[in-house]
JSON list of C-alpha atoms in Angstrom, two decimals:
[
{"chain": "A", "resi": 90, "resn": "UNK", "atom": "CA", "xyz": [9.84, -5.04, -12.35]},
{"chain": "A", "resi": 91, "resn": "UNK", "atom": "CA", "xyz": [9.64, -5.80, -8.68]},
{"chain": "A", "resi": 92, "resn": "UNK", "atom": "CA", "xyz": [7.86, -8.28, -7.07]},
{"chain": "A", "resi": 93, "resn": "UNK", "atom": "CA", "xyz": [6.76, -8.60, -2.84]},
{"chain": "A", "resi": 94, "resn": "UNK", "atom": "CA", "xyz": [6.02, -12.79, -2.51]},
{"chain": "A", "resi": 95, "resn": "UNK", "atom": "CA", "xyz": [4.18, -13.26, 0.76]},
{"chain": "A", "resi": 96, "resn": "UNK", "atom": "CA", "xyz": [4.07, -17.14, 1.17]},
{"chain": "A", "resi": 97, "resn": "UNK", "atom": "CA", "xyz": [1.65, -17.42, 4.26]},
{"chain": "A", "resi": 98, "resn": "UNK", "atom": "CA", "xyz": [-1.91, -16.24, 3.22]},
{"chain": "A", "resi": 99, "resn": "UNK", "atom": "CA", "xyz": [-3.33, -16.58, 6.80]},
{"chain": "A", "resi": 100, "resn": "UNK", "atom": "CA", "xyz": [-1.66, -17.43, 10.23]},
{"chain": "A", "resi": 101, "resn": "UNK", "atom": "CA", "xyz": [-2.56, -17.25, 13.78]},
{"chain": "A", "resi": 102, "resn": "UNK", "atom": "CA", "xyz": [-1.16, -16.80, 16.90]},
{"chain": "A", "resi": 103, "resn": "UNK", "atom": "CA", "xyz": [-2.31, -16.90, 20.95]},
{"chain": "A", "resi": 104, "resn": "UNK", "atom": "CA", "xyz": [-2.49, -13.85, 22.71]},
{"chain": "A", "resi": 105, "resn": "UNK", "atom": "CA", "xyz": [0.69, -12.87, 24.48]},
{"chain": "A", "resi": 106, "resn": "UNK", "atom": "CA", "xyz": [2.91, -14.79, 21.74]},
{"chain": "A", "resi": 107, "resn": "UNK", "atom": "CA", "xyz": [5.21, -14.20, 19.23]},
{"chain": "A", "resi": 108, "resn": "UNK", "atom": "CA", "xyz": [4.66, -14.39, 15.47]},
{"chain": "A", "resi": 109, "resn": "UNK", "atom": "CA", "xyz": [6.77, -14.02, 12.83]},
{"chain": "A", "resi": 110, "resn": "UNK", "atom": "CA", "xyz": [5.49, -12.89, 9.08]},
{"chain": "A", "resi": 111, "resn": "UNK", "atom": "CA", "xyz": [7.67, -13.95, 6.29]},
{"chain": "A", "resi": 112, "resn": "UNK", "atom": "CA", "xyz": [8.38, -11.69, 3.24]},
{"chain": "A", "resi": 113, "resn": "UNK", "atom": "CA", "xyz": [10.49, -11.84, -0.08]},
{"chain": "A", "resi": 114, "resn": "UNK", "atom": "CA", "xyz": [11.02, -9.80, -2.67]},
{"chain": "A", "resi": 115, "resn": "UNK", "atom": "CA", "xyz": [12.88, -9.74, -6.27]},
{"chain": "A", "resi": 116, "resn": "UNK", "atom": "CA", "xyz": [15.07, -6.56, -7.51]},
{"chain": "A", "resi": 117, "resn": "UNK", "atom": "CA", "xyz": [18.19, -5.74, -8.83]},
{"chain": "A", "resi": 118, "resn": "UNK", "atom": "CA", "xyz": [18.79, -2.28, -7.04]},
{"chain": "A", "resi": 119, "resn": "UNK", "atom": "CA", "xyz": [20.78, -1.61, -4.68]},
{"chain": "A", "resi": 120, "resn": "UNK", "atom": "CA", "xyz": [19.35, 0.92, -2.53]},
{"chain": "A", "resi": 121, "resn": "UNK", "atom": "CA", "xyz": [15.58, 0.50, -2.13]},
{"chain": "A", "resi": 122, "resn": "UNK", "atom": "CA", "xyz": [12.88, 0.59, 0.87]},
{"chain": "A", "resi": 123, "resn": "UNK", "atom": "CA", "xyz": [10.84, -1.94, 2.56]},
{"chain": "A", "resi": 124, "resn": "UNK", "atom": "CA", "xyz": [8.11, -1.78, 4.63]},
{"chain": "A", "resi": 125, "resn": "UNK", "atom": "CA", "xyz": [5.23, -3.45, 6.49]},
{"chain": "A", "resi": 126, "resn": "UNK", "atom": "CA", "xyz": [1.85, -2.00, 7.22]},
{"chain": "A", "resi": 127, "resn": "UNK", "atom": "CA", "xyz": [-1.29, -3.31, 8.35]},
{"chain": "A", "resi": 128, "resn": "UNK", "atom": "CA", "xyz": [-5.09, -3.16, 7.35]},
{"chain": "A", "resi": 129, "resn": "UNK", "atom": "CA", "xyz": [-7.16, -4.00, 10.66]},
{"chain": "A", "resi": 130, "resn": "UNK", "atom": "CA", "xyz": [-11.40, -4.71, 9.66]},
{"chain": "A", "resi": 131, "resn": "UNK", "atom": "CA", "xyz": [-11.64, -0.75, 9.44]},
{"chain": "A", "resi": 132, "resn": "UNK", "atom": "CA", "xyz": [-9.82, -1.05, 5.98]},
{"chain": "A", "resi": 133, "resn": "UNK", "atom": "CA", "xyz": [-7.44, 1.86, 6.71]},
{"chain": "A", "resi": 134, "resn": "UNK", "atom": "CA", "xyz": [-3.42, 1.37, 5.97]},
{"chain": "A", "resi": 135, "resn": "UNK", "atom": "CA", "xyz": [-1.66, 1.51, 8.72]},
{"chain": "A", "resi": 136, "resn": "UNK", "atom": "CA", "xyz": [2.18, 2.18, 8.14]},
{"chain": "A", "resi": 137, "resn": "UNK", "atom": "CA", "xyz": [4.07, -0.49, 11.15]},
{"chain": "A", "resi": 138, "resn": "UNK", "atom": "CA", "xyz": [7.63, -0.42, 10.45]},
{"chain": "A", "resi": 139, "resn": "UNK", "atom": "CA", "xyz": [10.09, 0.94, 7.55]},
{"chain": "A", "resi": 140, "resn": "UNK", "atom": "CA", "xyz": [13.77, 0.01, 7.00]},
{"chain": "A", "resi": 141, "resn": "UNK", "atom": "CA", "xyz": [16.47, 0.96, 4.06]},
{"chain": "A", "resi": 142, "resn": "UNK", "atom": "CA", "xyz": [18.28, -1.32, 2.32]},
{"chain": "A", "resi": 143, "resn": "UNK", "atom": "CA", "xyz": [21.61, 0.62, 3.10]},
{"chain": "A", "resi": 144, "resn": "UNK", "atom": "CA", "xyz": [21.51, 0.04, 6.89]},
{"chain": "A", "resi": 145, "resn": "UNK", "atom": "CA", "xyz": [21.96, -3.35, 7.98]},
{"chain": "A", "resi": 146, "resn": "UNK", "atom": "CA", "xyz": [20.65, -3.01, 11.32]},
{"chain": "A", "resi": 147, "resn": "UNK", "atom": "CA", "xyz": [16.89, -4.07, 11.79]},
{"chain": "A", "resi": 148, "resn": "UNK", "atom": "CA", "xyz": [14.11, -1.73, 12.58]},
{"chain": "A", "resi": 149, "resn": "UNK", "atom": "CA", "xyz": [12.25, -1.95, 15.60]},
{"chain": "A", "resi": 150, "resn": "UNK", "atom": "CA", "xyz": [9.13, -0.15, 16.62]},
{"chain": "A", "resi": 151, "resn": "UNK", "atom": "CA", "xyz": [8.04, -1.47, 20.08]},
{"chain": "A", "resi": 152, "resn": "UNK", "atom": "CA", "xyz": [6.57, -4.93, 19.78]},
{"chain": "A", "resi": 153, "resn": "UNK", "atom": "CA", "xyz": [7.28, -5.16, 15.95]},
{"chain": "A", "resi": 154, "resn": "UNK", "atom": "CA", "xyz": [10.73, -5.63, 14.52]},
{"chain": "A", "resi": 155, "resn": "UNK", "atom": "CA", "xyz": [12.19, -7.01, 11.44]},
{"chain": "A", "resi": 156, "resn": "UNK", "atom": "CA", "xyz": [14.66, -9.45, 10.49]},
{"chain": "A", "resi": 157, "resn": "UNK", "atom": "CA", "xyz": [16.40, -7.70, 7.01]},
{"chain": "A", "resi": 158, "resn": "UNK", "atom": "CA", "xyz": [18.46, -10.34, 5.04]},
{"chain": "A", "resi": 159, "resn": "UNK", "atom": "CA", "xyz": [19.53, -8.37, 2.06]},
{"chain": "A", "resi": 160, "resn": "UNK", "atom": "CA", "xyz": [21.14, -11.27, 0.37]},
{"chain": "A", "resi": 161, "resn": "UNK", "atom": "CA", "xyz": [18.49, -13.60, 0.59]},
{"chain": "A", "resi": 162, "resn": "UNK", "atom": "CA", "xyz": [16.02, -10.72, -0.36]},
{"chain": "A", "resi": 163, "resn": "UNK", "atom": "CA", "xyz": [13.82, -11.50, 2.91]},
{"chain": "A", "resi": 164, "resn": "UNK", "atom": "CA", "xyz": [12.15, -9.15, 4.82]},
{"chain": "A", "resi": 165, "resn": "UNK", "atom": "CA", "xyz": [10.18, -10.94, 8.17]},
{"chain": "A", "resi": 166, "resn": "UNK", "atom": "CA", "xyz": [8.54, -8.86, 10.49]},
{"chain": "A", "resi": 167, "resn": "UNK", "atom": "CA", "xyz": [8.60, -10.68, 14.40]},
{"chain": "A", "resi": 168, "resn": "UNK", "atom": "CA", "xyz": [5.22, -9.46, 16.40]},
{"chain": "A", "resi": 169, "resn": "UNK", "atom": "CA", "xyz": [6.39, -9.45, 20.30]},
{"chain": "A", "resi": 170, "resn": "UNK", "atom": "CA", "xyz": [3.58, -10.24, 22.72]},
{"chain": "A", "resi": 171, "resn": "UNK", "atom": "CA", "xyz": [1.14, -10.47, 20.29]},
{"chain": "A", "resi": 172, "resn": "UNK", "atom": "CA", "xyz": [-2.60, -8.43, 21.23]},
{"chain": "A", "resi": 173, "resn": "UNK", "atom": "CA", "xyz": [-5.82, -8.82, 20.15]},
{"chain": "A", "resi": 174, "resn": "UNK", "atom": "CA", "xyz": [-5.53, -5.72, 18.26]},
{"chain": "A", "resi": 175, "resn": "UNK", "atom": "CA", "xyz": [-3.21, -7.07, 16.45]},
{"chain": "A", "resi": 176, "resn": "UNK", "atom": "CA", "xyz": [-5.50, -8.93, 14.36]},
{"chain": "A", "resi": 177, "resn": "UNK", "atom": "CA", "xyz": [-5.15, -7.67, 10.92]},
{"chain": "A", "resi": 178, "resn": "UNK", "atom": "CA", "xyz": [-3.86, -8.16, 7.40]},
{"chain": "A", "resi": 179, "resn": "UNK", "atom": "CA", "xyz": [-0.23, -7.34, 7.16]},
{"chain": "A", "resi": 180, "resn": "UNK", "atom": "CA", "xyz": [1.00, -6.54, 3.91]},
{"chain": "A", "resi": 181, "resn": "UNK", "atom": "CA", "xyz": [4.77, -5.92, 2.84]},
{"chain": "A", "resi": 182, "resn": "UNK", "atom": "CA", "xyz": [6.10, -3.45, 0.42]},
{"chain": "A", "resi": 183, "resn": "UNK", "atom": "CA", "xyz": [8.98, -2.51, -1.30]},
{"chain": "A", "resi": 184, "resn": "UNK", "atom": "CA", "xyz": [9.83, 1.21, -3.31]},
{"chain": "A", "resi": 185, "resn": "UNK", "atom": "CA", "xyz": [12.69, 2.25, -4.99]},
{"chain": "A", "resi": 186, "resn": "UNK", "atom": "CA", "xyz": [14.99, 4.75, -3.73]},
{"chain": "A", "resi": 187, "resn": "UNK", "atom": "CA", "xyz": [14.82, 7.90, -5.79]},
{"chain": "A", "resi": 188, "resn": "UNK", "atom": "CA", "xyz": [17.56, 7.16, -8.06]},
{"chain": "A", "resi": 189, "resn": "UNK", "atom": "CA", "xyz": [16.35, 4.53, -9.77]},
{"chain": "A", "resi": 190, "resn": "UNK", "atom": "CA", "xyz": [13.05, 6.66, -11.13]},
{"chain": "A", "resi": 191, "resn": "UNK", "atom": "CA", "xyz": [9.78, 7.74, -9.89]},
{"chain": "A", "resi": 192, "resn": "UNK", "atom": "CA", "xyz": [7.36, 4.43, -8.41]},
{"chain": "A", "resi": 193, "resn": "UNK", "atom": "CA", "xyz": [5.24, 4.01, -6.03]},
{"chain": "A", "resi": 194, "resn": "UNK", "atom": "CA", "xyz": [5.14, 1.24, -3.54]},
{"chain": "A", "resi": 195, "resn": "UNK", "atom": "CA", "xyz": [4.51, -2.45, -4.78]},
{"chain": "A", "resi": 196, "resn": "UNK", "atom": "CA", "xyz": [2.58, -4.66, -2.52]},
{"chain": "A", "resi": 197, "resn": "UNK", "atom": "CA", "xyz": [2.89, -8.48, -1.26]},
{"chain": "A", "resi": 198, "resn": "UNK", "atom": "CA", "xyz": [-1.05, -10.36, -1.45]},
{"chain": "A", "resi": 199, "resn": "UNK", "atom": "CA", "xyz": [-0.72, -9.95, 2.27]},
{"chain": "A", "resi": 200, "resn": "UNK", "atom": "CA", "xyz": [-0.73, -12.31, 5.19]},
{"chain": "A", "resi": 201, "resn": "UNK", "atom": "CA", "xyz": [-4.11, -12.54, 7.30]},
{"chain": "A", "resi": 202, "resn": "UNK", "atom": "CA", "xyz": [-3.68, -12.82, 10.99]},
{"chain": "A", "resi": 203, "resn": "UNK", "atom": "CA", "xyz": [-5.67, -13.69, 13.38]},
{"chain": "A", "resi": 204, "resn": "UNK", "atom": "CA", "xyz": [-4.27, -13.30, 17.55]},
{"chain": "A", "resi": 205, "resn": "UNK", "atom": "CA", "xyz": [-6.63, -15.75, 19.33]},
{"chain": "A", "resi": 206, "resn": "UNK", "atom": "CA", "xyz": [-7.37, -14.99, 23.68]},
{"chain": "B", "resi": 275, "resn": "UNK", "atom": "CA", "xyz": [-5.39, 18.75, 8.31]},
{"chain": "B", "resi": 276, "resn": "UNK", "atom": "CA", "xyz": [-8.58, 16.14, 6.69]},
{"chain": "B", "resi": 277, "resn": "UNK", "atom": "CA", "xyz": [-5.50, 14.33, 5.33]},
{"chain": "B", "resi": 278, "resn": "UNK", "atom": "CA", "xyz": [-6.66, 12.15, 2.34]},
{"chain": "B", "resi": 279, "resn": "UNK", "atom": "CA", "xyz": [-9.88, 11.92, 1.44]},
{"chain": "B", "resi": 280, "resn": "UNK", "atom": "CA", "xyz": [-12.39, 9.94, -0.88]},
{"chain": "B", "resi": 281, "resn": "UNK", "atom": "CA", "xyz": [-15.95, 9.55, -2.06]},
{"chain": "B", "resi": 282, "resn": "UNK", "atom": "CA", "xyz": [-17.66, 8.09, -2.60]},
{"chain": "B", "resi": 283, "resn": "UNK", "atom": "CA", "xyz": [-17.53, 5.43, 0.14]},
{"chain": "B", "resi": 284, "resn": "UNK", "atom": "CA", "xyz": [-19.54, 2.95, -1.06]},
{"chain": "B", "resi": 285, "resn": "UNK", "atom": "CA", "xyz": [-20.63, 3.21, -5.07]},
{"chain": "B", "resi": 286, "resn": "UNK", "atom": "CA", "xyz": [-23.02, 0.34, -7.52]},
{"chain": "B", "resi": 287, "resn": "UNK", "atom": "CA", "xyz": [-22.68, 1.02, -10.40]},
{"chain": "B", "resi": 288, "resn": "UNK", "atom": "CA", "xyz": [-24.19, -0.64, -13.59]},
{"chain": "B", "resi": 289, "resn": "UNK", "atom": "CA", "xyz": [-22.07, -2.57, -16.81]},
{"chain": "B", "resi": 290, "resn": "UNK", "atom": "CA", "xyz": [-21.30, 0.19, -19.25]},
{"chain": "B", "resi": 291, "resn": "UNK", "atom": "CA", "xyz": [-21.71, 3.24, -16.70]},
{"chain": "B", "resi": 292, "resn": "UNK", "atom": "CA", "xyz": [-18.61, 5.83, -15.82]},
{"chain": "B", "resi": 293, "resn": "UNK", "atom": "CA", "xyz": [-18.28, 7.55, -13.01]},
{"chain": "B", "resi": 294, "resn": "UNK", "atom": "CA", "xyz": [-15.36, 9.02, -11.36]},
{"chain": "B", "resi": 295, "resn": "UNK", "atom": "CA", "xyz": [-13.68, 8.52, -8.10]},
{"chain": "B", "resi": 296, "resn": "UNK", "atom": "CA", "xyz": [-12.65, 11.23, -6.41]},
{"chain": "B", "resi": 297, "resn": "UNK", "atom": "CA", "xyz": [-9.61, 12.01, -4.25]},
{"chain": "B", "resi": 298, "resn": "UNK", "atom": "CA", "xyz": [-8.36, 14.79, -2.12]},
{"chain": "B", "resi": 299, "resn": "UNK", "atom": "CA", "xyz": [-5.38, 15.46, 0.01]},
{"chain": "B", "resi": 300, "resn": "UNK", "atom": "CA", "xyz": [-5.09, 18.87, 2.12]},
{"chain": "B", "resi": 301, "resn": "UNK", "atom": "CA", "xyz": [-1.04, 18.04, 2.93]},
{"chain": "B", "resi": 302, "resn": "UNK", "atom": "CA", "xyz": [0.18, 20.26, -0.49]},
{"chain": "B", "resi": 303, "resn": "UNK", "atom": "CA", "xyz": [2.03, 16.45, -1.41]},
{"chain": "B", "resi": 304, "resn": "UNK", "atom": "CA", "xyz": [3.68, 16.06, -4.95]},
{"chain": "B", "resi": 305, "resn": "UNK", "atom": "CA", "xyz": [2.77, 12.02, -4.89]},
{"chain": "B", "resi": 306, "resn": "UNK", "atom": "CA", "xyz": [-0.65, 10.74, -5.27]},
{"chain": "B", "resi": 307, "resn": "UNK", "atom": "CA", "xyz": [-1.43, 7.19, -5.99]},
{"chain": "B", "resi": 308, "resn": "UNK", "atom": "CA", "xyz": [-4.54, 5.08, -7.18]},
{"chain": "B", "resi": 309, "resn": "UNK", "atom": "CA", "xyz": [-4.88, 1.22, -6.02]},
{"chain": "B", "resi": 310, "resn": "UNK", "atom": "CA", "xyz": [-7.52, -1.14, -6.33]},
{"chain": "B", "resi": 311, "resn": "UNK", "atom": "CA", "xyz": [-7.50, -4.16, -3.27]},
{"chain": "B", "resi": 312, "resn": "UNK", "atom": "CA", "xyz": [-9.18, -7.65, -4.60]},
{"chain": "B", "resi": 313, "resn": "UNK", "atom": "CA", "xyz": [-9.15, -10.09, -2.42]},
{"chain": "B", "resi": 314, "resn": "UNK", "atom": "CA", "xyz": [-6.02, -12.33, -2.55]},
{"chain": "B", "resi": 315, "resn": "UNK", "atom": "CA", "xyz": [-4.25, -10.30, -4.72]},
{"chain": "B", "resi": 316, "resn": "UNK", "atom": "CA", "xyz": [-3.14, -7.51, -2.36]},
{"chain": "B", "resi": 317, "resn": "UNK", "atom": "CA", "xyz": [-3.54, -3.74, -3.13]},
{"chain": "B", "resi": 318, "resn": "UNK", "atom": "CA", "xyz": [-2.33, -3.22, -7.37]},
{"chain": "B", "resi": 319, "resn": "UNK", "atom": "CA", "xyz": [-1.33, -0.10, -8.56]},
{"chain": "B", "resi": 320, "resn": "UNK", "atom": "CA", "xyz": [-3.44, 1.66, -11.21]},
{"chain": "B", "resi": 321, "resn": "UNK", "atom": "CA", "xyz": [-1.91, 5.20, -12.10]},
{"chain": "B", "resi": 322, "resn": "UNK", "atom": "CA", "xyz": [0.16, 7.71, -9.97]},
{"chain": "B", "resi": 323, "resn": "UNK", "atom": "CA", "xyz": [1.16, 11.33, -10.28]},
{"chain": "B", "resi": 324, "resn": "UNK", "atom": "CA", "xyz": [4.92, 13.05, -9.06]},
{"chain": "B", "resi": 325, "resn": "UNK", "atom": "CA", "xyz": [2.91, 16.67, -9.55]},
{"chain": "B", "resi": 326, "resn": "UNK", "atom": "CA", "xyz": [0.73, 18.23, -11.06]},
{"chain": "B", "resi": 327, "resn": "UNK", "atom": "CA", "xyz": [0.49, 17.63, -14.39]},
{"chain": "B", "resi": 328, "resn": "UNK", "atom": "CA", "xyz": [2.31, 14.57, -14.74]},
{"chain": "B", "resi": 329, "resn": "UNK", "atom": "CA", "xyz": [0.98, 11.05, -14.27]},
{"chain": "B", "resi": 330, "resn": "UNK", "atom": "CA", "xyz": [2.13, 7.45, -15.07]},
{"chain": "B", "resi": 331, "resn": "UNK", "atom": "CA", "xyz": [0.34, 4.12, -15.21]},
{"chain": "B", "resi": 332, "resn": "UNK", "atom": "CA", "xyz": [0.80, 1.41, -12.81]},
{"chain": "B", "resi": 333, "resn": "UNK", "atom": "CA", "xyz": [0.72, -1.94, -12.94]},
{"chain": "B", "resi": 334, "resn": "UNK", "atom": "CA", "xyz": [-3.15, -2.67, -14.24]},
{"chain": "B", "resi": 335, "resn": "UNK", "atom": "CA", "xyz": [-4.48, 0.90, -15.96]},
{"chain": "B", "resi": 336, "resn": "UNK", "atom": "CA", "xyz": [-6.97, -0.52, -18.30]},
{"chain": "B", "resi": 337, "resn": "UNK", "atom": "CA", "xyz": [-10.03, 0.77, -18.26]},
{"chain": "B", "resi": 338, "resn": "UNK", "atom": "CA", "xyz": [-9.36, 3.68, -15.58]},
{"chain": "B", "resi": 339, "resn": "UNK", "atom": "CA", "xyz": [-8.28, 7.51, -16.82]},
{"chain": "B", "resi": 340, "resn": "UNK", "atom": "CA", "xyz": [-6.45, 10.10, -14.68]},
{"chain": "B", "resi": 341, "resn": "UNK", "atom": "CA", "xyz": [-5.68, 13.34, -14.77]},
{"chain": "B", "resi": 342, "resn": "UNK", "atom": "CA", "xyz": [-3.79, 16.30, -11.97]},
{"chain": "B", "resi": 343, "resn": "UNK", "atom": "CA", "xyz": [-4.55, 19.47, -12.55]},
{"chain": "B", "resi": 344, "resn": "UNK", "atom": "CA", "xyz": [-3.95, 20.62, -8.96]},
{"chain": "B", "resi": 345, "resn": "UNK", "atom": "CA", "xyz": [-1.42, 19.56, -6.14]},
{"chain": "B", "resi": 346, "resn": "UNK", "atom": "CA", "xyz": [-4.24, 19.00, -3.89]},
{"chain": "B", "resi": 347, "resn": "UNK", "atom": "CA", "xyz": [-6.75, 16.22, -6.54]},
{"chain": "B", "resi": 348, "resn": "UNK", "atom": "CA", "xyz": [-6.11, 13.15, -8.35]},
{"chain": "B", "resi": 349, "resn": "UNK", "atom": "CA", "xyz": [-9.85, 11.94, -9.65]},
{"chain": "B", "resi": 350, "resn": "UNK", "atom": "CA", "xyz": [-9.66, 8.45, -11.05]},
{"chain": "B", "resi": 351, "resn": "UNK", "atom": "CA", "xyz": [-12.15, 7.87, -13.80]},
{"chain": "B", "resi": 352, "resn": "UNK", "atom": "CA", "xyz": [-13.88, 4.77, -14.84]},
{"chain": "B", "resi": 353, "resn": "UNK", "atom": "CA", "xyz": [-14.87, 5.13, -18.65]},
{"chain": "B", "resi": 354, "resn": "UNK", "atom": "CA", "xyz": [-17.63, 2.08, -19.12]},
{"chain": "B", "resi": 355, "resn": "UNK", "atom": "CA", "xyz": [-17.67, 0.10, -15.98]},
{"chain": "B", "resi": 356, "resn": "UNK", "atom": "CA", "xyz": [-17.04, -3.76, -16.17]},
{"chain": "B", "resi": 357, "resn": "UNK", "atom": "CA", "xyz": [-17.71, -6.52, -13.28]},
{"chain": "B", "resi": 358, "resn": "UNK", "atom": "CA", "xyz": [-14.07, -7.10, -14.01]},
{"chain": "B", "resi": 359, "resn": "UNK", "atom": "CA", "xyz": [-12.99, -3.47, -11.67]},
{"chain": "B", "resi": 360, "resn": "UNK", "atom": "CA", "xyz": [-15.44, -4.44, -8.79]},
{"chain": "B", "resi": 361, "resn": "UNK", "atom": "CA", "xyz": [-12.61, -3.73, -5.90]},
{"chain": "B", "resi": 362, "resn": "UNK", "atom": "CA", "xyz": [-11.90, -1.40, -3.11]},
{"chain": "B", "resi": 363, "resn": "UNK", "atom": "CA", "xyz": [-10.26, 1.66, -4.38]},
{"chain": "B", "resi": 364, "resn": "UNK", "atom": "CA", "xyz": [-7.39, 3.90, -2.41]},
{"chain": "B", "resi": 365, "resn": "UNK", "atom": "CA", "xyz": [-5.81, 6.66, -2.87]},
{"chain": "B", "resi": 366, "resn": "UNK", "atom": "CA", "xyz": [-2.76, 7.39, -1.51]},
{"chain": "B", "resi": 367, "resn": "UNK", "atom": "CA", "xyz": [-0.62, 10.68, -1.24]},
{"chain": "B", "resi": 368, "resn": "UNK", "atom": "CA", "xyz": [3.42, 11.49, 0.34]},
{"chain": "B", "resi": 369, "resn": "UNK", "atom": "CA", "xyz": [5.27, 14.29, 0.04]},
{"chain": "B", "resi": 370, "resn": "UNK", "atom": "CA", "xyz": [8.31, 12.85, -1.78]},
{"chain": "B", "resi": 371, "resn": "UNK", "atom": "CA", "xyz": [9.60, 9.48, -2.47]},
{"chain": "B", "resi": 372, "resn": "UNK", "atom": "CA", "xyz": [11.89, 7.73, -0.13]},
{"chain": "B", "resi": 373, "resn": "UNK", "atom": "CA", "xyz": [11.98, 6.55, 3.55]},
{"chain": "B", "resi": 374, "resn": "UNK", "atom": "CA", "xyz": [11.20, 9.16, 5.46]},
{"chain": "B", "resi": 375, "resn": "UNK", "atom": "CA", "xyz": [8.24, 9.99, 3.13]},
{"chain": "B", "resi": 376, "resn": "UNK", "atom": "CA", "xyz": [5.49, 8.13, 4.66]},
{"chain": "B", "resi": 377, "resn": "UNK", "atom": "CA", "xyz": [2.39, 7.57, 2.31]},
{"chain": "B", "resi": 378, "resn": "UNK", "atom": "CA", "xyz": [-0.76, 8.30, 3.42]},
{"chain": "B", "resi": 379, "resn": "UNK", "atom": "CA", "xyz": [-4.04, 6.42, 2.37]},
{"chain": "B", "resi": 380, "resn": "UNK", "atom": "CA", "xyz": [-7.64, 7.04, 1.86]},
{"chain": "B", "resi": 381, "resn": "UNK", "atom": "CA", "xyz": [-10.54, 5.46, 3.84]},
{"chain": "B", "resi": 382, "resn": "UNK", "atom": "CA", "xyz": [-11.20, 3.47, 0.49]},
{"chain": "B", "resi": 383, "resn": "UNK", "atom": "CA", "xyz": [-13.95, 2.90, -2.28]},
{"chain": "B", "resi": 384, "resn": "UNK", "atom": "CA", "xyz": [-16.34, 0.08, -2.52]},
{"chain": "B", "resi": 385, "resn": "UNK", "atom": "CA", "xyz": [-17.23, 0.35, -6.24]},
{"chain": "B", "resi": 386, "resn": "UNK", "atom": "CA", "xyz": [-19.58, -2.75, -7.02]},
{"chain": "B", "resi": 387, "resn": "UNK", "atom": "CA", "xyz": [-20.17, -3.18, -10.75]},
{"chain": "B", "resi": 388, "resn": "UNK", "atom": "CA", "xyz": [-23.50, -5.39, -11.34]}
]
């Protein structure tokens, strides 16, 4: 089965700085899909950023972007000019691509973090 | 479109009671998911569904039922509540399975078990 290892339970940052979130994961697939959403106080999953194995280049969605290393199995996500919005817990996730069967996304314990003005 | 939706919000229930969690989605998605969120241990999958009349368990189904009878609901039933499955609940729904499919969550159930 796979498994999303999130190392950093909580981190913080200042406003205006960058943070990066560090995620790992265990399969033996080789097509599969990672991702990174966030849960702000309001409890509601937010989806932040996606990326497929299969493409090597890393996703970017304005001020978030990844750094994909498929052979270490890592999967960081960088926060650019970090807001106080931003304050949240950030959980990554990993699914399998259709053609290795039918499940759902598996979730990291998540990393709490906190932007501080 | 209401997108997905759950109630109760908030739900006490006593040791032994069931009650069942319900969970709607007005997008006409195959995939509906249940997980529970404790804290520290990130959100755990309970049961999902790939359409109607199919379902699967997840990674920690003891003690919860499900069943699909319609695209649109996925009710997740606890048979005798224990202080063990007081959590946040969410449901979550997609279309199809793969990138571009992005799952959609619930506002989330409170259940406390007493």
């Amino acid at each position: 089965a796979q498994t999303v290892t999130q190392s950093q339970p909580e981190m913080s940052v200042q406003e205006a700085e960058t943070v990066t979130l560090s995620c790992t994961y265990d399969t033996s697939e080789s097509n599969y899909y990672l991702f990174w959403y966030k849960q702000p106080p309001s409890r509601q999953m937010i989806l932040v950023i996606r990326q497929e194995a299969y493409k090597q280049q890393n996703a970017t969605e304005n001020r978030f972007s990844v750094n994909f290393q498929k052979a270490a199995k890592s999967f960081s996500l960088k926060i650019s000019d970090s807001q106080l919005g931003d304050t949240a817990m950030y959980f990554c996730a990993f699914m399998n691509s259709p053609n290795s069967g039918n499940t759902p996304l598996v979730f990291g314990k998540g990393t709490r973090l906190s932007v501080i003005a | 479109n209401a997108g997905v939706t759950q109630t109760p919000k908030f739900q006490v229930l006593k040791t032994g009671q069931s009650m069942t969690l319900q969970c709607a989605q007005d997008m006409n998605h195959e995939y509906m998911s249940w997980y529970r969120q404790d804290p520290g241990m990130g959100l755990r999958l309970i049961h999902y569904s790939v359409g109607a009349g199919i379902t699967d368990q997840g990674e920690v189904p003891n003690g919860y039922n499900v069943s699909r009878s319609t695209t649109e609901d996925f009710p997740l039933r606890l048979l005798s509540a224990a202080p063990s499955q007081t959590s946040v609940y969410f449901c979550a729904s997609s279309r199809g399975q793969g990138l571009e499919y992005e799952q959609y969550f619930g506002p989330g159930t409170r259940l406390t078990v007493t």
